[in-house]
Amino acid sequence: MNKAISVTAVVDALLQTAWEVYTQPQHITQWNHASDDWHCPSATNDLRVGGRFSSTMAAKDGSFSFEFEGVYTHVEPHHRLAYTFGDRRAEVVFEPVTPGKTKVTVTFDLEDTNPEEMQRAGWQAILENYKKHAESLAG
């Protein structure tokens, strides 16, 4: 059993906007990268239990890319997503905290290759990019 950790962001956006930005491919490609020298040139998302998702994560200089993909195990619109990716699991919870603000928490199983803090920092950076994109649309 892998250890799970969480990253969180409070997004200045309505719950519906926060959900759409997290789940729609045209938005995923705008935020799904951990640093400015990476990008997400393509994404697909079949948002249903048993549905598959995939995002291409690529270095902008073309030196490396990989697919981040998985299968949904739980989809509760505007509230919760759960999925598997390889032998790991993740969950995303959306909670309205005040009018116009949504807390988004991503909990994920650690992998064995990279240190915990590196993984936490990478997932948090992606969530911060998501937050920036969602807030640019909300505001």
Coordinates of N, CA and C in Angstrom, one line a residue:
M1 N 0.8 -1.2 0.0 CA 0.0 0.0 0.0 C 0.9 1.2 0.0
N2 N 0.7 2.1 -1.0 CA 1.4 3.4 -1.0 C 0.9 4.4 0.0
K3 N 1.8 5.2 0.4 CA 1.5 6.3 1.3 C 0.8 7.4 0.5
A4 N -0.3 8.0 1.0 CA -1.0 9.1 0.3 C -0.7 10.4 0.9
I5 N -0.6 11.4 0.1 CA -0.5 12.8 0.6 C -1.4 13.7 -0.1
S6 N -1.6 14.9 0.4 CA -2.6 15.8 -0.2 C -2.0 17.2 -0.5
V7 N -2.5 17.8 -1.5 CA -2.2 19.2 -1.8 C -3.5 19.9 -2.0
T8 N -3.6 21.2 -1.6 CA -4.8 22.0 -1.6 C -4.6 23.4 -2.2
A9 N -5.7 23.9 -2.8 CA -5.7 25.3 -3.2 C -7.2 25.8 -3.0
V10 N -7.3 27.0 -2.6 CA -8.6 27.7 -2.5 C -8.7 28.6 -3.8
V11 N -9.6 28.3 -4.6 CA -9.7 29.0 -5.9 C -10.8 30.0 -5.8
D12 N -10.5 31.2 -6.3 CA -11.5 32.3 -6.3 C -12.4 32.1 -7.6
A13 N -13.2 31.1 -7.5 CA -14.1 30.7 -8.6 C -15.3 30.0 -8.0
L14 N -16.4 30.1 -8.7 CA -17.6 29.3 -8.3 C -17.3 27.8 -8.5
L15 N -18.0 27.0 -7.7 CA -17.9 25.5 -7.8 C -18.0 25.0 -9.2
Q16 N -19.0 25.4 -10.0 CA -19.2 24.9 -11.3 C -18.0 25.3 -12.2
T17 N -17.5 26.5 -12.1 CA -16.3 26.9 -12.9 C -15.1 26.0 -12.5
A18 N -14.9 25.9 -11.2 CA -13.7 25.1 -10.7 C -13.8 23.7 -11.3
W19 N -15.0 23.1 -11.2 CA -15.2 21.7 -11.8 C -14.9 21.7 -13.3
E20 N -15.4 22.6 -14.0 CA -15.3 22.6 -15.5 C -13.8 22.8 -15.9
V21 N -13.1 23.7 -15.2 CA -11.7 23.9 -15.5 C -10.9 22.7 -15.2
Y22 N -11.2 21.9 -14.2 CA -10.5 20.7 -13.8 C -10.8 19.6 -14.7
T23 N -12.0 19.5 -15.3 CA -12.4 18.3 -16.1 C -12.5 18.5 -17.6
Q24 N -12.5 19.6 -18.1 CA -12.7 19.8 -19.6 C -11.3 19.9 -20.3
P25 N -11.1 19.1 -21.3 CA -9.8 19.0 -22.0 C -9.3 20.4 -22.4
Q26 N -10.1 21.2 -22.9 CA -9.6 22.5 -23.4 C -9.1 23.4 -22.3
H27 N -9.5 23.1 -21.1 CA -8.9 23.8 -19.9 C -7.7 23.1 -19.4
I28 N -7.8 21.8 -19.3 CA -6.7 20.9 -18.8 C -5.4 21.3 -19.5
T29 N -5.4 21.5 -20.8 CA -4.2 21.8 -21.6 C -3.6 23.1 -21.2
Q30 N -4.4 24.0 -20.5 CA -3.9 25.3 -20.2 C -3.2 25.3 -18.8
W31 N -3.4 24.3 -18.0 CA -2.9 24.4 -16.6 C -2.1 23.1 -16.2
N32 N -2.1 22.0 -16.9 CA -1.6 20.8 -16.4 C -0.1 20.6 -16.7
H33 N 0.7 21.4 -16.0 CA 2.2 21.4 -16.1 C 2.7 21.9 -14.8
A34 N 3.9 21.4 -14.4 CA 4.4 21.8 -13.1 C 5.4 23.1 -13.2
S35 N 5.9 23.3 -14.3 CA 6.8 24.5 -14.5 C 6.6 25.1 -15.8
D36 N 7.1 26.3 -16.0 CA 6.9 27.1 -17.2 C 7.7 26.5 -18.4
D37 N 8.6 25.6 -18.2 CA 9.3 25.0 -19.3 C 8.7 23.7 -19.8
W38 N 7.5 23.4 -19.2 CA 6.7 22.2 -19.6 C 5.3 22.8 -20.1
H39 N 4.6 21.9 -20.8 CA 3.2 22.2 -21.2 C 2.4 20.9 -21.4
C40 N 1.2 21.1 -21.6 CA 0.3 20.0 -21.9 C -0.4 20.2 -23.2
P41 N 0.3 19.6 -24.3 CA -0.3 19.9 -25.6 C -1.6 19.2 -26.0
S42 N -1.9 18.1 -25.2 CA -3.2 17.5 -25.5 C -3.8 16.8 -24.3
A43 N -5.1 16.7 -24.3 CA -5.8 16.0 -23.1 C -7.1 15.4 -23.6
T44 N -7.5 14.3 -23.1 CA -8.8 13.7 -23.3 C -9.4 13.3 -22.0
N45 N -10.7 13.3 -21.9 CA -11.3 13.0 -20.6 C -12.7 12.4 -20.8
D46 N -12.9 11.2 -20.5 CA -14.2 10.5 -20.6 C -14.7 10.4 -19.1
L47 N -15.4 11.5 -18.7 CA -15.7 11.7 -17.3 C -16.9 10.9 -16.8
R48 N -16.6 9.6 -16.6 CA -17.6 8.6 -16.0 C -16.9 7.5 -15.4
V49 N -17.5 6.8 -14.5 CA -16.9 5.6 -13.9 C -16.5 4.7 -15.0
G50 N -15.3 4.2 -15.0 CA -14.7 3.4 -16.0 C -14.2 4.1 -17.2
G51 N -14.4 5.5 -17.2 CA -13.9 6.3 -18.3 C -12.4 6.6 -18.1
R52 N -11.8 6.8 -19.3 CA -10.3 7.0 -19.2 C -10.0 8.5 -19.5
F53 N -8.9 8.9 -18.9 CA -8.4 10.2 -19.2 C -6.9 10.1 -19.6
S54 N -6.4 11.1 -20.3 CA -5.0 11.1 -20.7 C -4.6 12.6 -20.9
S55 N -3.4 12.9 -20.4 CA -2.8 14.2 -20.7 C -1.4 14.0 -21.1
T56 N -1.0 14.7 -22.2 CA 0.4 14.6 -22.6 C 1.1 15.7 -21.8
M57 N 2.1 15.3 -21.1 CA 3.0 16.3 -20.4 C 4.3 16.3 -21.1
A58 N 4.7 17.5 -21.6 CA 5.9 17.6 -22.4 C 6.8 18.8 -22.1
A59 N 8.1 18.6 -22.2 CA 9.0 19.7 -22.1 C 8.8 20.6 -23.4
K60 N 8.8 21.9 -23.2 CA 8.6 22.8 -24.3 C 9.7 22.7 -25.4
D61 N 10.9 22.3 -25.0 CA 12.0 22.2 -25.9 C 12.0 20.8 -26.7
G62 N 11.0 20.0 -26.4 CA 10.8 18.8 -27.2 C 11.7 17.6 -26.7
S63 N 12.4 17.8 -25.6 CA 13.4 16.8 -25.1 C 12.8 15.6 -24.4
F64 N 11.5 15.7 -23.9 CA 10.9 14.6 -23.2 C 9.4 14.9 -23.1
S65 N 8.7 13.8 -23.1 CA 7.2 13.8 -22.9 C 6.7 12.5 -22.4
F66 N 5.6 12.5 -21.7 CA 5.0 11.3 -21.2 C 3.5 11.5 -21.1
E67 N 2.8 10.4 -21.0 CA 1.3 10.4 -20.9 C 1.0 10.2 -19.4
F68 N 0.2 11.1 -18.9 CA -0.4 10.9 -17.5 C -1.8 10.4 -17.8
E69 N -2.1 9.1 -17.5 CA -3.4 8.6 -17.8 C -3.9 7.7 -16.7
G70 N -5.2 7.5 -16.7 CA -5.9 6.7 -15.7 C -7.3 6.4 -16.0
V71 N -8.0 5.8 -15.1 CA -9.4 5.3 -15.2 C -10.1 5.8 -14.0
Y72 N -11.3 6.4 -14.2 CA -12.1 6.9 -13.1 C -12.8 5.7 -12.4
T73 N -12.7 5.8 -11.0 CA -13.4 4.8 -10.2 C -14.6 5.4 -9.5
H74 N -14.7 6.8 -9.5 CA -15.8 7.5 -8.8 C -15.9 8.9 -9.5
V75 N -17.1 9.2 -9.9 CA -17.4 10.5 -10.4 C -18.7 11.1 -9.8
E76 N -18.5 12.1 -9.0 CA -19.7 12.7 -8.4 C -19.6 14.2 -8.8
P77 N -20.3 14.6 -9.8 CA -20.2 15.9 -10.4 C -20.2 17.0 -9.4
H78 N -19.3 18.0 -9.6 CA -19.1 19.2 -8.7 C -18.8 18.8 -7.3
H79 N -18.3 17.6 -7.0 CA -17.9 17.2 -5.6 C -16.7 16.4 -5.6
R80 N -16.6 15.2 -6.3 CA -15.5 14.3 -6.1 C -15.2 13.5 -7.3
L81 N -13.9 13.3 -7.5 CA -13.4 12.4 -8.6 C -12.4 11.5 -7.9
A82 N -12.4 10.2 -8.3 CA -11.4 9.3 -7.8 C -11.0 8.5 -9.1
Y83 N -9.7 8.2 -9.1 CA -9.2 7.4 -10.2 C -7.9 6.6 -9.9
T84 N -7.6 5.7 -10.7 CA -6.4 4.9 -10.6 C -5.5 5.3 -11.8
F85 N -4.2 5.3 -11.5 CA -3.2 5.5 -12.6 C -2.1 4.6 -12.3
G86 N -2.0 3.6 -13.2 CA -1.1 2.5 -12.9 C -1.6 1.8 -11.6
D87 N -0.6 1.5 -10.7 CA -1.0 0.8 -9.5 C -1.3 1.8 -8.3
R88 N -1.5 3.1 -8.7 CA -1.7 4.2 -7.7 C -3.1 4.7 -7.8
R89 N -3.5 5.4 -6.7 CA -4.8 6.0 -6.7 C -4.7 7.5 -6.4
A90 N -5.8 8.2 -6.8 CA -5.9 9.6 -6.5 C -7.3 10.0 -6.3
E91 N -7.6 11.1 -5.6 CA -8.9 11.6 -5.4 C -8.8 13.1 -5.4
V92 N -9.9 13.7 -6.0 CA -10.0 15.2 -6.1 C -11.3 15.6 -5.5
V93 N -11.3 16.4 -4.5 CA -12.5 16.9 -3.8 C -12.7 18.4 -4.0
F94 N -13.9 18.8 -4.4 CA -14.2 20.2 -4.6 C -15.2 20.6 -3.5
E95 N -14.9 21.6 -2.7 CA -15.8 22.1 -1.6 C -16.0 23.6 -1.7
P96 N -17.2 24.0 -1.8 CA -17.5 25.5 -1.7 C -17.1 25.9 -0.3
V97 N -16.3 27.0 -0.2 CA -16.0 27.4 1.2 C -16.6 28.8 1.6
T98 N -16.8 29.6 0.6 CA -17.5 30.9 0.8 C -18.2 31.2 -0.6
P99 N -19.1 32.1 -0.7 CA -19.7 32.4 -2.0 C -18.5 32.8 -2.9
G100 N -18.4 32.0 -4.0 CA -17.4 32.4 -5.1 C -16.1 31.8 -4.8
K101 N -15.9 31.0 -3.8 CA -14.6 30.3 -3.6 C -14.8 28.8 -3.4
T102 N -13.8 28.1 -4.0 CA -13.9 26.6 -4.0 C -12.6 26.1 -3.5
K103 N -12.6 25.2 -2.5 CA -11.4 24.5 -2.1 C -11.3 23.2 -2.9
V104 N -10.1 23.0 -3.5 CA -9.8 21.8 -4.2 C -8.7 21.1 -3.6
T105 N -8.9 19.8 -3.2 CA -7.9 19.0 -2.5 C -7.6 17.8 -3.4
V106 N -6.4 17.6 -3.7 CA -6.0 16.4 -4.5 C -5.1 15.5 -3.5
T107 N -5.6 14.3 -3.4 CA -4.9 13.3 -2.5 C -4.4 12.2 -3.5
F108 N -3.1 11.9 -3.4 CA -2.5 10.9 -4.3 C -1.6 10.0 -3.6
D109 N -1.4 8.8 -4.2 CA -0.4 7.8 -3.7 C 0.9 8.2 -4.2
L110 N 1.9 8.2 -3.3 CA 3.3 8.5 -3.7 C 3.8 7.3 -4.5
E111 N 4.8 7.6 -5.4 CA 5.5 6.6 -6.1 C 6.8 6.4 -5.4
D112 N 7.5 5.4 -5.8 CA 8.8 5.0 -5.1 C 10.0 5.6 -5.6
T113 N 10.0 6.3 -6.8 CA 11.2 6.8 -7.4 C 11.7 8.1 -6.9
N114 N 10.8 9.1 -6.7 CA 11.2 10.4 -6.3 C 10.9 10.7 -4.9
P115 N 11.6 11.6 -4.2 CA 11.3 11.9 -2.8 C 9.9 12.5 -2.6
E116 N 9.4 12.3 -1.4 CA 8.0 12.8 -1.1 C 7.9 14.3 -1.4
E117 N 8.9 15.0 -0.9 CA 8.8 16.5 -1.1 C 8.8 16.9 -2.5
M118 N 9.5 16.2 -3.3 CA 9.6 16.6 -4.8 C 8.2 16.3 -5.4
Q119 N 7.6 15.1 -5.0 CA 6.3 14.8 -5.6 C 5.2 15.8 -5.1
R120 N 5.3 16.2 -3.8 CA 4.3 17.1 -3.2 C 4.5 18.5 -4.0
A121 N 5.7 18.9 -4.2 CA 6.0 20.2 -4.8 C 5.4 20.2 -6.3
G122 N 5.7 19.1 -7.0 CA 5.2 19.0 -8.4 C 3.7 19.0 -8.5
W123 N 3.0 18.2 -7.6 CA 1.5 18.2 -7.7 C 1.0 19.6 -7.2
Q124 N 1.6 20.2 -6.2 CA 1.1 21.5 -5.8 C 1.3 22.6 -6.9
A125 N 2.5 22.5 -7.6 CA 2.7 23.5 -8.7 C 1.6 23.3 -9.7
I126 N 1.3 22.1 -10.1 CA 0.2 21.9 -11.1 C -1.1 22.5 -10.6
L127 N -1.4 22.2 -9.3 CA -2.6 22.8 -8.7 C -2.6 24.3 -8.7
E128 N -1.5 24.9 -8.5 CA -1.4 26.4 -8.5 C -1.6 26.9 -9.9
N129 N -1.1 26.2 -10.9 CA -1.4 26.6 -12.3 C -2.9 26.4 -12.6
Y130 N -3.5 25.4 -12.1 CA -5.0 25.2 -12.3 C -5.7 26.4 -11.6
K131 N -5.3 26.7 -10.4 CA -5.9 27.9 -9.7 C -5.8 29.2 -10.5
K132 N -4.6 29.4 -11.0 CA -4.4 30.7 -11.9 C -5.3 30.7 -13.1
H133 N -5.4 29.5 -13.7 CA -6.2 29.5 -14.9 C -7.7 29.6 -14.6
A134 N -8.2 28.9 -13.6 CA -9.6 29.0 -13.1 C -9.9 30.5 -12.7
E135 N -9.0 31.1 -12.0 CA -9.3 32.5 -11.6 C -9.3 33.5 -12.7
S136 N -8.5 33.2 -13.8 CA -8.5 34.1 -14.9 C -9.8 34.0 -15.7
L137 N -10.5 32.9 -15.6 CA -11.8 32.7 -16.3 C -12.9 33.3 -15.4
A138 N -12.7 33.2 -14.1 CA -13.8 33.6 -13.2 C -13.8 35.1 -13.0
G139 N -12.7 35.8 -13.3 CA -12.6 37.1 -12.9 C -12.6 38.2 -13.8

